Amino acid sequence: MNPTSNITDKDKNLPMTVSSITSEAAVSPPAKDCVDVKQDAPPMSTASAIPDGGFVAWLQCAGSFSLFFNCWGIVNTFGVYQTFYEQVLLPNELSSDISWVGSIQAFLLVFGGVAAGPLYDYGYLLALVSTGSFLVVLVGLGSGCLFVPSIAILPTYFSTKRALAQGIPASGSSLGFGWAPRVIAFIMLATLIVPLASMKMRVKPSMQRRIFEPAAWREAPYTLFALGTFFGFMGLYIPFFYVQIYSIKENILGEDFAFYLLALLNGGSFFGRIGPNFIADKTGPFNTFIPCSLVAAPLAFIWLGSKTPAGIIIFCLLYGFFSGTFVSLSSTVTITLCPSMSLIGVRIGMLFVPTAIGLLIGNPIAGAILPHGWPALEVFCGVAVALATGFMVAARVKKYGCGLRVKT
């Protein structure tokens, strides 16, 4: 992540806890009999400088990659299930009704961070990963417990390489595919061994944390960016849910090949969550996020003209790449809008609320629009992403002005 003009050099070396991602809660010393599920770590005030690399730091990155793979990766495969439910299991149900299943899953993943974040701040990293792993493998729940540690731990190990370090785990969510649920469960069981064995909390908060900061909503840049995430995540996953069934019903591809369109979307997103994040460490996260969003918005409208096999394949690859930054850079950009490092956690946690609501309602609305034709659904997707881009541009201009050379 890149420092802003109002964050001092001293601030840059302050390690972050869930300061990196979730809601902040009051931190009181946990009971000693809880030590078996709690990782002891020095407070921020006494912690040494951020290592910004090294074997242990990159091991945390590998663990975070595995956690992303097992929470967001499952959400990213729902398009396969949407197609299966519509064509085989629930052929008489409306698309909007079926899409609620995946939308609620994504909503709980993000909104669960509001509860999991304070637990991370208390030092219960191992408890979160263990509980989340158990719930995800056995009953398909617990993604919120995995999501928080996957991005909260990395800023305590990286400083100048933060955006890249966040982008690598985020790419893990692009590697899920629509395998049978039992096979997925075994894969999850194997990959979750990595974070369980390797992840270690390096620092914990040295001050009391807040859950809510009303003053943030009086800052125009933050509010504009929050609106941008709401509309962005409202429209972002529409192709992920519907592109397969679209290509089948419009006779663009047969069922056998249409199955791989979601893999192409996720493949494009894999590179879109690493490449732009590497650039963001050089140019600034805002200056990387906005150009990618400016490309993603017209691509959503180009979906309207994707009527050939080559066209739909190119659309999936490009849209996957440029939409990937919504997941990998959102929290990174939020840090540039914080007047103090001590406010990062609460502000990202507050940002989870509009993000989760956008994820919850976007695809069901698209499904309700679908009876009016595929162009209506595609336009809705494009308008949502375009509105998101507009609000993000406005947030950047309000905070830093129109200068293109400002590193933000």
mmCIF file of C-alpha atoms in Angstrom:
data_model
loop_
_atom_site.group_PDB
_atom_site.id
_atom_site.type_symbol
_atom_site.label_atom_id
_atom_site.label_comp_id
_atom_site.label_asym_id
_atom_site.label_seq_id
_atom_site.Cartn_x
_atom_site.Cartn_y
_atom_site.Cartn_z
ATOM 1 C CA MET A 1 0.000 0.000 0.000
ATOM 2 C CA ASN A 2 1.123 3.483 -0.625
ATOM 3 C CA PRO A 3 1.262 6.255 1.938
ATOM 4 C CA THR A 4 -0.711 9.397 1.363
ATOM 5 C CA SER A 5 0.434 12.919 1.787
ATOM 6 C CA ASN A 6 -1.159 13.171 5.223
ATOM 7 C CA ILE A 7 0.435 10.002 6.658
ATOM 8 C CA THR A 8 3.879 10.608 8.084
ATOM 9 C CA ASP A 9 6.964 8.465 7.573
ATOM 10 C CA LYS A 10 6.596 7.344 11.143
ATOM 11 C CA ASP A 11 3.053 6.192 10.424
ATOM 12 C CA LYS A 12 4.235 4.081 7.507
ATOM 13 C CA ASN A 13 6.174 1.795 9.797
ATOM 14 C CA LEU A 14 3.316 1.225 12.210
ATOM 15 C CA PRO A 15 2.105 -2.356 11.908
ATOM 16 C CA MET A 16 -1.576 -2.849 11.258
ATOM 17 C CA THR A 17 -3.929 -5.390 12.719
ATOM 18 C CA VAL A 18 -7.459 -5.765 11.549
ATOM 19 C CA SER A 19 -6.595 -2.282 11.061
ATOM 20 C CA SER A 20 -6.344 -3.670 7.676
ATOM 21 C CA ILE A 21 -9.775 -4.827 7.169
ATOM 22 C CA THR A 22 -12.528 -5.039 9.550
ATOM 23 C CA SER A 23 -14.514 -3.390 12.198
ATOM 24 C CA GLU A 24 -12.679 -2.419 15.329
ATOM 25 C CA ALA A 25 -13.859 -3.311 18.752
ATOM 26 C CA ALA A 26 -12.782 -2.449 22.259
ATOM 27 C CA VAL A 27 -9.787 -4.551 23.171
ATOM 28 C CA SER A 28 -9.687 -5.859 26.720
ATOM 29 C CA PRO A 29 -7.271 -8.505 27.967
ATOM 30 C CA PRO A 30 -8.729 -11.967 27.333
ATOM 31 C CA ALA A 31 -8.907 -14.448 30.159
ATOM 32 C CA LYS A 32 -5.808 -16.576 30.695
ATOM 33 C CA ASP A 33 -7.774 -19.746 30.262
ATOM 34 C CA CYS A 34 -8.365 -18.764 26.631
ATOM 35 C CA VAL A 35 -4.671 -18.909 25.778
ATOM 36 C CA ASP A 36 -5.041 -22.214 23.967
ATOM 37 C CA VAL A 37 -7.003 -20.555 21.157
ATOM 38 C CA LYS A 38 -5.263 -17.191 21.262
ATOM 39 C CA GLN A 39 -1.951 -16.202 19.749
ATOM 40 C CA ASP A 40 0.166 -13.976 21.973
ATOM 41 C CA ALA A 41 1.773 -11.097 20.107
ATOM 42 C CA PRO A 42 3.445 -7.855 21.146
ATOM 43 C CA PRO A 43 1.348 -4.683 21.013
ATOM 44 C CA MET A 44 1.838 -2.165 18.249
ATOM 45 C CA SER A 45 3.727 0.223 20.472
ATOM 46 C CA THR A 46 6.459 -2.335 21.243
ATOM 47 C CA ALA A 47 6.550 -4.265 17.959
ATOM 48 C CA SER A 48 9.631 -4.016 15.787
ATOM 49 C CA ALA A 49 9.597 -2.519 12.295
ATOM 50 C CA ILE A 50 7.579 -4.293 9.637
ATOM 51 C CA PRO A 51 9.841 -6.916 7.979
ATOM 52 C CA ASP A 52 8.459 -6.186 4.477
ATOM 53 C CA GLY A 53 9.440 -9.629 3.225
ATOM 54 C CA GLY A 54 11.388 -12.670 4.270
ATOM 55 C CA PHE A 55 10.440 -16.327 4.587
ATOM 56 C CA VAL A 56 7.969 -15.913 7.444
ATOM 57 C CA ALA A 57 6.231 -12.951 5.809
ATOM 58 C CA TRP A 58 5.775 -14.741 2.488
ATOM 59 C CA LEU A 59 4.586 -17.810 4.378
ATOM 60 C CA GLN A 60 1.758 -15.659 5.737
ATOM 61 C CA CYS A 61 1.031 -14.642 2.148
ATOM 62 C CA ALA A 62 0.774 -18.318 1.178
ATOM 63 C CA GLY A 63 -1.577 -18.961 4.079
ATOM 64 C CA SER A 64 -3.718 -15.986 3.085
ATOM 65 C CA PHE A 65 -3.803 -17.268 -0.494
ATOM 66 C CA SER A 66 -5.219 -20.550 0.788
ATOM 67 C CA LEU A 67 -7.846 -18.760 2.870
ATOM 68 C CA PHE A 68 -8.964 -16.655 -0.109
ATOM 69 C CA PHE A 69 -9.092 -19.823 -2.202
ATOM 70 C CA ASN A 70 -11.476 -21.403 0.280
ATOM 71 C CA CYS A 71 -13.817 -18.453 0.877
ATOM 72 C CA TRP A 72 -13.994 -16.122 -2.146
ATOM 73 C CA GLY A 73 -12.994 -18.990 -4.450
ATOM 74 C CA ILE A 74 -16.199 -20.833 -3.568
ATOM 75 C CA VAL A 75 -18.308 -17.717 -4.115
ATOM 76 C CA ASN A 76 -16.700 -17.252 -7.533
ATOM 77 C CA THR A 77 -17.878 -20.715 -8.634
ATOM 78 C CA PHE A 78 -21.563 -20.080 -8.053
ATOM 79 C CA GLY A 79 -22.192 -19.466 -11.741
ATOM 80 C CA VAL A 80 -21.759 -23.211 -12.261
ATOM 81 C CA TYR A 81 -24.423 -23.928 -9.663
ATOM 82 C CA GLN A 82 -26.701 -21.202 -11.066
ATOM 83 C CA THR A 83 -26.627 -22.973 -14.429
ATOM 84 C CA PHE A 84 -27.110 -26.434 -12.888
ATOM 85 C CA TYR A 85 -30.012 -25.317 -10.711
ATOM 86 C CA GLU A 86 -31.772 -23.533 -13.584
ATOM 87 C CA GLN A 87 -31.393 -26.380 -16.060
ATOM 88 C CA VAL A 88 -31.509 -29.536 -13.924
ATOM 89 C CA LEU A 89 -32.369 -29.249 -10.258
ATOM 90 C CA LEU A 90 -34.813 -26.304 -10.166
ATOM 91 C CA PRO A 91 -35.969 -25.713 -13.756
ATOM 92 C CA ASN A 92 -39.263 -24.149 -12.662
ATOM 93 C CA GLU A 93 -37.711 -21.551 -10.362
ATOM 94 C CA LEU A 94 -36.919 -17.982 -11.394
ATOM 95 C CA SER A 95 -33.303 -16.956 -11.963
ATOM 96 C CA SER A 96 -33.643 -14.234 -9.352
ATOM 97 C CA ASP A 97 -34.819 -16.734 -6.724
ATOM 98 C CA ILE A 98 -31.904 -19.081 -7.424
ATOM 99 C CA SER A 99 -29.349 -16.279 -7.363
ATOM 100 C CA TRP A 100 -30.303 -15.485 -3.767
ATOM 101 C CA VAL A 101 -28.372 -18.606 -2.736
ATOM 102 C CA GLY A 102 -25.039 -17.317 -4.030
ATOM 103 C CA SER A 103 -25.801 -13.721 -3.058
ATOM 104 C CA ILE A 104 -26.502 -14.639 0.561
ATOM 105 C CA GLN A 105 -23.298 -16.678 0.614
ATOM 106 C CA ALA A 106 -21.279 -13.672 -0.591
ATOM 107 C CA PHE A 107 -23.111 -11.341 1.804
ATOM 108 C CA LEU A 108 -22.343 -13.534 4.814
ATOM 109 C CA LEU A 109 -18.692 -13.803 3.759
ATOM 110 C CA VAL A 110 -18.208 -10.020 3.830
ATOM 111 C CA PHE A 111 -20.632 -9.110 6.603
ATOM 112 C CA GLY A 112 -19.210 -11.875 8.777
ATOM 113 C CA GLY A 113 -16.046 -9.810 8.938
ATOM 114 C CA VAL A 114 -17.852 -7.299 11.140
ATOM 115 C CA ALA A 115 -18.037 -9.957 13.871
ATOM 116 C CA ALA A 116 -14.752 -11.721 13.073
ATOM 117 C CA GLY A 117 -12.704 -8.524 13.049
ATOM 118 C CA PRO A 118 -12.896 -7.758 16.777
ATOM 119 C CA LEU A 119 -11.987 -11.386 17.529
ATOM 120 C CA TYR A 120 -8.869 -10.954 15.416
ATOM 121 C CA ASP A 121 -8.038 -7.788 17.344
ATOM 122 C CA TYR A 122 -8.268 -9.778 20.585
ATOM 123 C CA GLY A 123 -5.607 -12.125 19.195
ATOM 124 C CA TYR A 124 -7.797 -15.089 18.258
ATOM 125 C CA LEU A 125 -6.266 -15.717 14.829
ATOM 126 C CA LEU A 126 -5.901 -19.458 15.333
ATOM 127 C CA ALA A 127 -9.433 -19.752 16.692
ATOM 128 C CA LEU A 128 -10.856 -17.945 13.648
ATOM 129 C CA VAL A 129 -8.936 -20.037 11.126
ATOM 130 C CA SER A 130 -9.696 -23.306 12.955
ATOM 131 C CA THR A 131 -13.402 -22.564 13.385
ATOM 132 C CA GLY A 132 -13.768 -21.237 9.853
ATOM 133 C CA SER A 133 -11.976 -24.271 8.393
ATOM 134 C CA PHE A 134 -14.206 -26.675 10.303
ATOM 135 C CA LEU A 135 -17.410 -24.897 9.298
ATOM 136 C CA VAL A 136 -16.423 -24.435 5.652
ATOM 137 C CA VAL A 137 -15.390 -28.052 5.096
ATOM 138 C CA LEU A 138 -18.242 -29.735 6.958
ATOM 139 C CA VAL A 139 -21.255 -27.490 6.529
ATOM 140 C CA GLY A 140 -20.229 -24.830 4.017
ATOM 141 C CA LEU A 141 -20.301 -21.963 6.516
ATOM 142 C CA GLY A 142 -17.511 -20.001 8.155
ATOM 143 C CA SER A 143 -16.153 -18.046 5.186
ATOM 144 C CA GLY A 144 -16.326 -14.835 7.193
ATOM 145 C CA CYS A 145 -13.940 -16.341 9.762
ATOM 146 C CA LEU A 146 -11.425 -17.076 6.985
ATOM 147 C CA PHE A 147 -11.799 -13.813 5.065
ATOM 148 C CA VAL A 148 -10.738 -11.523 7.915
ATOM 149 C CA PRO A 149 -7.394 -13.220 8.724
ATOM 150 C CA SER A 150 -6.594 -13.582 5.020
ATOM 151 C CA ILE A 151 -6.083 -9.836 4.596
ATOM 152 C CA ALA A 152 -5.748 -8.569 8.169
ATOM 153 C CA ILE A 153 -2.443 -10.272 8.838
ATOM 154 C CA LEU A 154 -0.499 -9.166 5.764
ATOM 155 C CA PRO A 155 -0.099 -5.418 6.503
ATOM 156 C CA THR A 156 1.754 -6.376 9.691
ATOM 157 C CA TYR A 157 4.399 -8.134 7.562
ATOM 158 C CA PHE A 158 4.637 -5.814 4.513
ATOM 159 C CA SER A 159 5.031 -2.063 4.002
ATOM 160 C CA THR A 160 6.321 -1.054 0.546
ATOM 161 C CA LYS A 161 5.015 -4.286 -0.995
ATOM 162 C CA ARG A 162 1.592 -4.244 0.636
ATOM 163 C CA ALA A 163 -0.532 -3.966 -2.496
ATOM 164 C CA LEU A 164 1.271 -6.872 -4.158
ATOM 165 C CA ALA A 165 1.119 -8.924 -0.959
ATOM 166 C CA GLN A 166 -2.653 -8.336 -0.812
ATOM 167 C CA GLY A 167 -3.093 -9.096 -4.515
ATOM 168 C CA ILE A 168 -1.419 -12.513 -4.429
ATOM 169 C CA PRO A 169 -3.857 -13.987 -1.864
ATOM 170 C CA ALA A 170 -6.785 -12.304 -3.624
ATOM 171 C CA SER A 171 -5.830 -14.186 -6.788
ATOM 172 C CA GLY A 172 -6.556 -17.391 -4.876
ATOM 173 C CA SER A 173 -10.248 -16.646 -5.125
ATOM 174 C CA SER A 174 -9.955 -16.968 -8.902
ATOM 175 C CA LEU A 175 -8.809 -20.595 -8.784
ATOM 176 C CA GLY A 176 -12.059 -22.255 -7.714
ATOM 177 C CA PHE A 177 -13.918 -24.363 -10.300
ATOM 178 C CA GLY A 178 -17.274 -26.059 -10.354
ATOM 179 C CA TRP A 179 -16.220 -29.479 -9.126
ATOM 180 C CA ALA A 180 -18.536 -31.777 -7.263
ATOM 181 C CA PRO A 181 -19.073 -30.592 -3.658
ATOM 182 C CA ARG A 182 -17.427 -33.656 -2.123
ATOM 183 C CA VAL A 183 -14.286 -33.174 -4.205
ATOM 184 C CA ILE A 184 -14.256 -29.501 -3.239
ATOM 185 C CA ALA A 185 -14.465 -30.472 0.422
ATOM 186 C CA PHE A 186 -11.377 -32.690 0.132
ATOM 187 C CA ILE A 187 -9.466 -29.959 -1.694
ATOM 188 C CA MET A 188 -10.432 -27.453 0.979
ATOM 189 C CA LEU A 189 -9.361 -29.847 3.714
ATOM 190 C CA ALA A 190 -5.920 -30.232 2.127
ATOM 191 C CA THR A 191 -5.322 -26.551 1.351
ATOM 192 C CA LEU A 192 -6.477 -25.316 4.755
ATOM 193 C CA ILE A 193 -3.604 -27.207 6.383
ATOM 194 C CA VAL A 194 -1.259 -24.449 5.118
ATOM 195 C CA PRO A 195 -2.773 -21.520 7.064
ATOM 196 C CA LEU A 196 -3.454 -23.677 10.114
ATOM 197 C CA ALA A 197 0.209 -24.665 10.265
ATOM 198 C CA SER A 198 1.895 -21.424 9.213
ATOM 199 C CA MET A 199 -0.069 -18.269 10.049
ATOM 200 C CA LYS A 200 1.122 -16.350 13.093
ATOM 201 C CA MET A 201 -0.107 -13.035 14.446
ATOM 202 C CA ARG A 202 2.872 -10.657 14.656
ATOM 203 C CA VAL A 203 1.351 -7.700 16.542
ATOM 204 C CA LYS A 204 -1.853 -6.838 18.360
ATOM 205 C CA PRO A 205 -3.504 -3.463 19.017
ATOM 206 C CA SER A 206 -2.010 -1.301 21.737
ATOM 207 C CA MET A 207 -5.099 0.852 22.192
ATOM 208 C CA GLN A 208 -8.841 0.444 22.484
ATOM 209 C CA ARG A 209 -10.667 -0.001 19.204
ATOM 210 C CA ARG A 210 -13.969 1.405 18.053
ATOM 211 C CA ILE A 211 -16.669 -0.352 16.075
ATOM 212 C CA PHE A 212 -18.112 2.746 14.428
ATOM 213 C CA GLU A 213 -16.768 6.183 13.536
ATOM 214 C CA PRO A 214 -19.598 8.541 12.494
ATOM 215 C CA ALA A 215 -17.138 11.266 11.474
ATOM 216 C CA ALA A 216 -16.057 9.173 8.468
ATOM 217 C CA TRP A 217 -19.422 9.669 6.779
ATOM 218 C CA ARG A 218 -18.943 13.441 6.984
ATOM 219 C CA GLU A 219 -15.829 13.139 4.826
ATOM 220 C CA ALA A 220 -16.870 13.369 1.188
ATOM 221 C CA PRO A 221 -14.038 11.215 -0.275
ATOM 222 C CA TYR A 222 -14.794 8.307 2.063
ATOM 223 C CA THR A 223 -18.560 8.503 1.507
ATOM 224 C CA LEU A 224 -18.134 8.707 -2.266
ATOM 225 C CA PHE A 225 -15.823 5.700 -2.260
ATOM 226 C CA ALA A 226 -18.289 3.748 -0.092
ATOM 227 C CA LEU A 227 -21.024 4.466 -2.654
ATOM 228 C CA GLY A 228 -18.615 3.297 -5.333
ATOM 229 C CA THR A 229 -18.071 -0.049 -3.594
ATOM 230 C CA PHE A 230 -21.840 -0.459 -3.151
ATOM 231 C CA PHE A 231 -22.591 -0.049 -6.856
ATOM 232 C CA GLY A 232 -19.405 -1.860 -7.883
ATOM 233 C CA PHE A 233 -20.175 -5.041 -5.984
ATOM 234 C CA MET A 234 -23.819 -4.775 -7.004
ATOM 235 C CA GLY A 235 -22.839 -5.189 -10.655
ATOM 236 C CA LEU A 236 -19.460 -6.912 -10.431
ATOM 237 C CA TYR A 237 -20.598 -10.530 -10.052
ATOM 238 C CA ILE A 238 -23.476 -10.527 -12.552
ATOM 239 C CA PRO A 239 -21.333 -12.058 -15.346
ATOM 240 C CA PHE A 240 -19.904 -14.569 -12.856
ATOM 241 C CA PHE A 241 -23.444 -15.766 -12.085
ATOM 242 C CA TYR A 242 -25.053 -15.546 -15.514
ATOM 243 C CA VAL A 243 -22.507 -15.765 -18.350
ATOM 244 C CA GLN A 244 -22.740 -19.566 -18.612
ATOM 245 C CA ILE A 245 -26.514 -19.788 -18.787
ATOM 246 C CA TYR A 246 -26.504 -16.786 -21.155
ATOM 247 C CA SER A 247 -24.192 -18.482 -23.655
ATOM 248 C CA ILE A 248 -26.288 -21.682 -23.535
ATOM 249 C CA LYS A 249 -29.707 -20.073 -23.899
ATOM 250 C CA GLU A 250 -28.498 -17.734 -26.639
ATOM 251 C CA ASN A 251 -26.975 -20.709 -28.518
ATOM 252 C CA ILE A 252 -23.514 -19.162 -28.481
ATOM 253 C CA LEU A 253 -21.831 -22.232 -27.007
ATOM 254 C CA GLY A 254 -22.841 -25.760 -26.208
ATOM 255 C CA GLU A 255 -23.247 -26.883 -22.628
ATOM 256 C CA ASP A 256 -19.911 -28.699 -22.589
ATOM 257 C CA PHE A 257 -17.858 -25.637 -23.516
ATOM 258 C CA ALA A 258 -20.029 -23.030 -21.780
ATOM 259 C CA PHE A 259 -19.039 -24.751 -18.562
ATOM 260 C CA TYR A 260 -15.507 -23.329 -18.986
ATOM 261 C CA LEU A 261 -16.557 -19.677 -19.324
ATOM 262 C CA LEU A 262 -16.530 -19.221 -15.565
ATOM 263 C CA ALA A 263 -13.017 -20.684 -15.496
ATOM 264 C CA LEU A 264 -11.987 -18.108 -18.113
ATOM 265 C CA LEU A 265 -13.500 -15.291 -16.053
ATOM 266 C CA ASN A 266 -11.661 -16.476 -12.982
ATOM 267 C CA GLY A 267 -8.470 -17.016 -14.969
ATOM 268 C CA GLY A 268 -8.553 -13.418 -16.163
ATOM 269 C CA SER A 269 -9.306 -12.268 -12.633
ATOM 270 C CA PHE A 270 -6.297 -14.206 -11.316
ATOM 271 C CA PHE A 271 -3.902 -12.045 -13.320
ATOM 272 C CA GLY A 272 -6.034 -8.943 -12.709
ATOM 273 C CA ARG A 273 -5.475 -9.257 -8.973
ATOM 274 C CA ILE A 274 -1.694 -9.583 -9.148
ATOM 275 C CA GLY A 275 -0.538 -7.370 -12.033
ATOM 276 C CA PRO A 276 -2.443 -4.190 -11.076
ATOM 277 C CA ASN A 277 -1.486 -4.633 -7.421
ATOM 278 C CA PHE A 278 2.181 -4.793 -8.381
ATOM 279 C CA ILE A 279 1.725 -1.525 -10.303
ATOM 280 C CA ALA A 280 -0.207 -0.014 -7.380
ATOM 281 C CA ASP A 281 2.895 -0.206 -5.198
ATOM 282 C CA LYS A 282 4.622 2.079 -7.731
ATOM 283 C CA THR A 283 1.852 4.481 -8.793
ATOM 284 C CA GLY A 284 -0.589 4.375 -5.891
ATOM 285 C CA PRO A 285 -3.666 2.150 -5.380
ATOM 286 C CA PHE A 286 -6.190 4.832 -6.379
ATOM 287 C CA ASN A 287 -4.270 5.550 -9.585
ATOM 288 C CA THR A 288 -4.429 1.847 -10.476
ATOM 289 C CA PHE A 289 -7.954 1.078 -9.320
ATOM 290 C CA ILE A 290 -9.665 3.827 -11.310
ATOM 291 C CA PRO A 291 -8.166 3.009 -14.753
ATOM 292 C CA CYS A 292 -9.101 -0.652 -14.296
ATOM 293 C CA SER A 293 -12.642 0.377 -13.349
ATOM 294 C CA LEU A 294 -12.795 2.702 -16.349
ATOM 295 C CA VAL A 295 -12.112 -0.305 -18.581
ATOM 296 C CA ALA A 296 -14.402 -2.715 -16.703
ATOM 297 C CA ALA A 297 -17.447 -0.464 -17.104
ATOM 298 C CA PRO A 298 -17.493 -0.354 -20.943
ATOM 299 C CA LEU A 299 -16.599 -4.038 -21.033
ATOM 300 C CA ALA A 300 -19.855 -4.733 -19.187
ATOM 301 C CA PHE A 301 -21.702 -2.962 -22.008
ATOM 302 C CA ILE A 302 -19.635 -4.822 -24.614
ATOM 303 C CA TRP A 303 -21.233 -7.973 -23.209
ATOM 304 C CA LEU A 304 -24.302 -6.830 -25.195
ATOM 305 C CA GLY A 305 -22.485 -7.505 -28.455
ATOM 306 C CA SER A 306 -20.804 -10.763 -27.447
ATOM 307 C CA LYS A 307 -22.816 -13.062 -29.690
ATOM 308 C CA THR A 308 -20.070 -15.350 -31.027
ATOM 309 C CA PRO A 309 -17.851 -17.950 -29.315
ATOM 310 C CA ALA A 310 -14.756 -15.797 -29.852
ATOM 311 C CA GLY A 311 -16.548 -12.698 -28.593
ATOM 312 C CA ILE A 312 -17.804 -14.255 -25.351
ATOM 313 C CA ILE A 313 -14.405 -15.830 -24.622
ATOM 314 C CA ILE A 314 -12.586 -12.505 -25.104
ATOM 315 C CA PHE A 315 -15.199 -10.746 -22.968
ATOM 316 C CA CYS A 316 -14.712 -13.239 -20.119
ATOM 317 C CA LEU A 317 -10.936 -12.903 -20.140
ATOM 318 C CA LEU A 318 -10.902 -9.095 -20.276
ATOM 319 C CA TYR A 319 -13.764 -8.521 -17.844
ATOM 320 C CA GLY A 320 -12.219 -10.983 -15.408
ATOM 321 C CA PHE A 321 -8.891 -9.162 -15.553
ATOM 322 C CA PHE A 322 -10.124 -5.582 -15.123
ATOM 323 C CA SER A 323 -12.841 -6.364 -12.582
ATOM 324 C CA GLY A 324 -10.364 -8.215 -10.358
ATOM 325 C CA THR A 325 -9.119 -4.990 -8.771
ATOM 326 C CA PHE A 326 -12.485 -4.458 -7.043
ATOM 327 C CA VAL A 327 -11.599 -7.325 -4.702
ATOM 328 C CA SER A 328 -7.825 -6.913 -4.491
ATOM 329 C CA LEU A 329 -7.514 -3.120 -4.133
ATOM 330 C CA SER A 330 -10.641 -1.925 -2.289
ATOM 331 C CA SER A 331 -9.159 -2.186 1.189
ATOM 332 C CA THR A 332 -5.828 -0.844 -0.067
ATOM 333 C CA VAL A 333 -7.491 2.260 -1.488
ATOM 334 C CA THR A 334 -9.416 2.822 1.737
ATOM 335 C CA ILE A 335 -6.134 3.276 3.604
ATOM 336 C CA THR A 336 -5.285 6.284 1.437
ATOM 337 C CA LEU A 337 -8.516 7.920 2.623
ATOM 338 C CA CYS A 338 -7.701 7.531 6.327
ATOM 339 C CA PRO A 339 -6.323 10.589 8.183
ATOM 340 C CA SER A 340 -4.579 8.263 10.655
ATOM 341 C CA MET A 341 -3.349 4.675 10.704
ATOM 342 C CA SER A 342 -5.319 4.126 13.917
ATOM 343 C CA LEU A 343 -8.577 4.558 11.960
ATOM 344 C CA ILE A 344 -7.904 2.052 9.189
ATOM 345 C CA GLY A 345 -9.601 -0.898 10.839
ATOM 346 C CA VAL A 346 -12.844 0.792 11.737
ATOM 347 C CA ARG A 347 -13.135 2.472 8.337
ATOM 348 C CA ILE A 348 -12.590 -0.706 6.355
ATOM 349 C CA GLY A 349 -15.004 -2.487 8.677
ATOM 350 C CA MET A 350 -17.632 0.189 8.034
ATOM 351 C CA LEU A 351 -16.992 -0.190 4.313
ATOM 352 C CA PHE A 352 -17.976 -3.850 4.598
ATOM 353 C CA VAL A 353 -21.598 -2.821 5.103
ATOM 354 C CA PRO A 354 -22.278 -1.186 1.678
ATOM 355 C CA THR A 355 -20.077 -3.832 0.039
ATOM 356 C CA ALA A 356 -22.079 -6.685 1.578
ATOM 357 C CA ILE A 357 -25.430 -5.069 0.718
ATOM 358 C CA GLY A 358 -24.345 -4.579 -2.897
ATOM 359 C CA LEU A 359 -23.332 -8.247 -3.111
ATOM 360 C CA LEU A 360 -26.620 -9.310 -1.537
ATOM 361 C CA ILE A 361 -29.022 -7.492 -3.854
ATOM 362 C CA GLY A 362 -27.130 -7.195 -7.161
ATOM 363 C CA ASN A 363 -27.653 -10.630 -8.685
ATOM 364 C CA PRO A 364 -31.266 -11.103 -7.514
ATOM 365 C CA ILE A 365 -32.115 -7.739 -9.099
ATOM 366 C CA ALA A 366 -30.392 -8.866 -12.290
ATOM 367 C CA GLY A 367 -32.423 -12.096 -12.198
ATOM 368 C CA ALA A 368 -35.648 -10.120 -11.729
ATOM 369 C CA ILE A 369 -34.733 -7.999 -14.763
ATOM 370 C CA LEU A 370 -33.927 -11.049 -16.898
ATOM 371 C CA PRO A 371 -37.558 -11.714 -18.013
ATOM 372 C CA HIS A 372 -37.246 -8.440 -19.941
ATOM 373 C CA GLY A 373 -34.367 -9.907 -21.944
ATOM 374 C CA TRP A 374 -30.634 -10.415 -21.688
ATOM 375 C CA PRO A 375 -29.852 -6.861 -22.918
ATOM 376 C CA ALA A 376 -31.697 -5.459 -19.885
ATOM 377 C CA LEU A 377 -29.581 -7.552 -17.515
ATOM 378 C CA GLU A 378 -26.362 -6.600 -19.301
ATOM 379 C CA VAL A 379 -27.235 -2.894 -19.237
ATOM 380 C CA PHE A 380 -27.975 -3.110 -15.525
ATOM 381 C CA CYS A 381 -24.525 -4.646 -14.988
ATOM 382 C CA GLY A 382 -22.853 -1.933 -17.061
ATOM 383 C CA VAL A 383 -24.702 0.925 -15.361
ATOM 384 C CA ALA A 384 -23.829 -0.381 -11.891
ATOM 385 C CA VAL A 385 -20.111 -0.667 -12.702
ATOM 386 C CA ALA A 386 -20.146 2.727 -14.456
ATOM 387 C CA LEU A 387 -21.766 4.380 -11.422
ATOM 388 C CA ALA A 388 -19.131 2.764 -9.227
ATOM 389 C CA THR A 389 -16.383 4.176 -11.407
ATOM 390 C CA GLY A 390 -17.948 7.644 -11.329
ATOM 391 C CA PHE A 391 -18.121 7.699 -7.546
ATOM 392 C CA MET A 392 -14.527 6.488 -7.260
ATOM 393 C CA VAL A 393 -13.274 9.172 -9.634
ATOM 394 C CA ALA A 394 -15.204 11.744 -7.597
ATOM 395 C CA ALA A 395 -13.639 10.428 -4.382
ATOM 396 C CA ARG A 396 -10.151 10.677 -5.822
ATOM 397 C CA VAL A 397 -10.718 14.217 -7.164
ATOM 398 C CA LYS A 398 -12.284 15.377 -3.894
ATOM 399 C CA LYS A 399 -9.357 14.036 -1.878
ATOM 400 C CA TYR A 400 -6.382 14.823 -4.115
ATOM 401 C CA GLY A 401 -7.600 17.070 -6.913
ATOM 402 C CA CYS A 402 -7.311 16.420 -10.636
ATOM 403 C CA GLY A 403 -3.534 16.141 -10.819
ATOM 404 C CA LEU A 404 -2.550 12.922 -12.557
ATOM 405 C CA ARG A 405 0.976 12.878 -11.137
ATOM 406 C CA VAL A 406 -0.147 12.679 -7.509
ATOM 407 C CA LYS A 407 0.719 9.250 -6.129
ATOM 408 C CA THR A 408 -2.451 8.076 -4.359
#
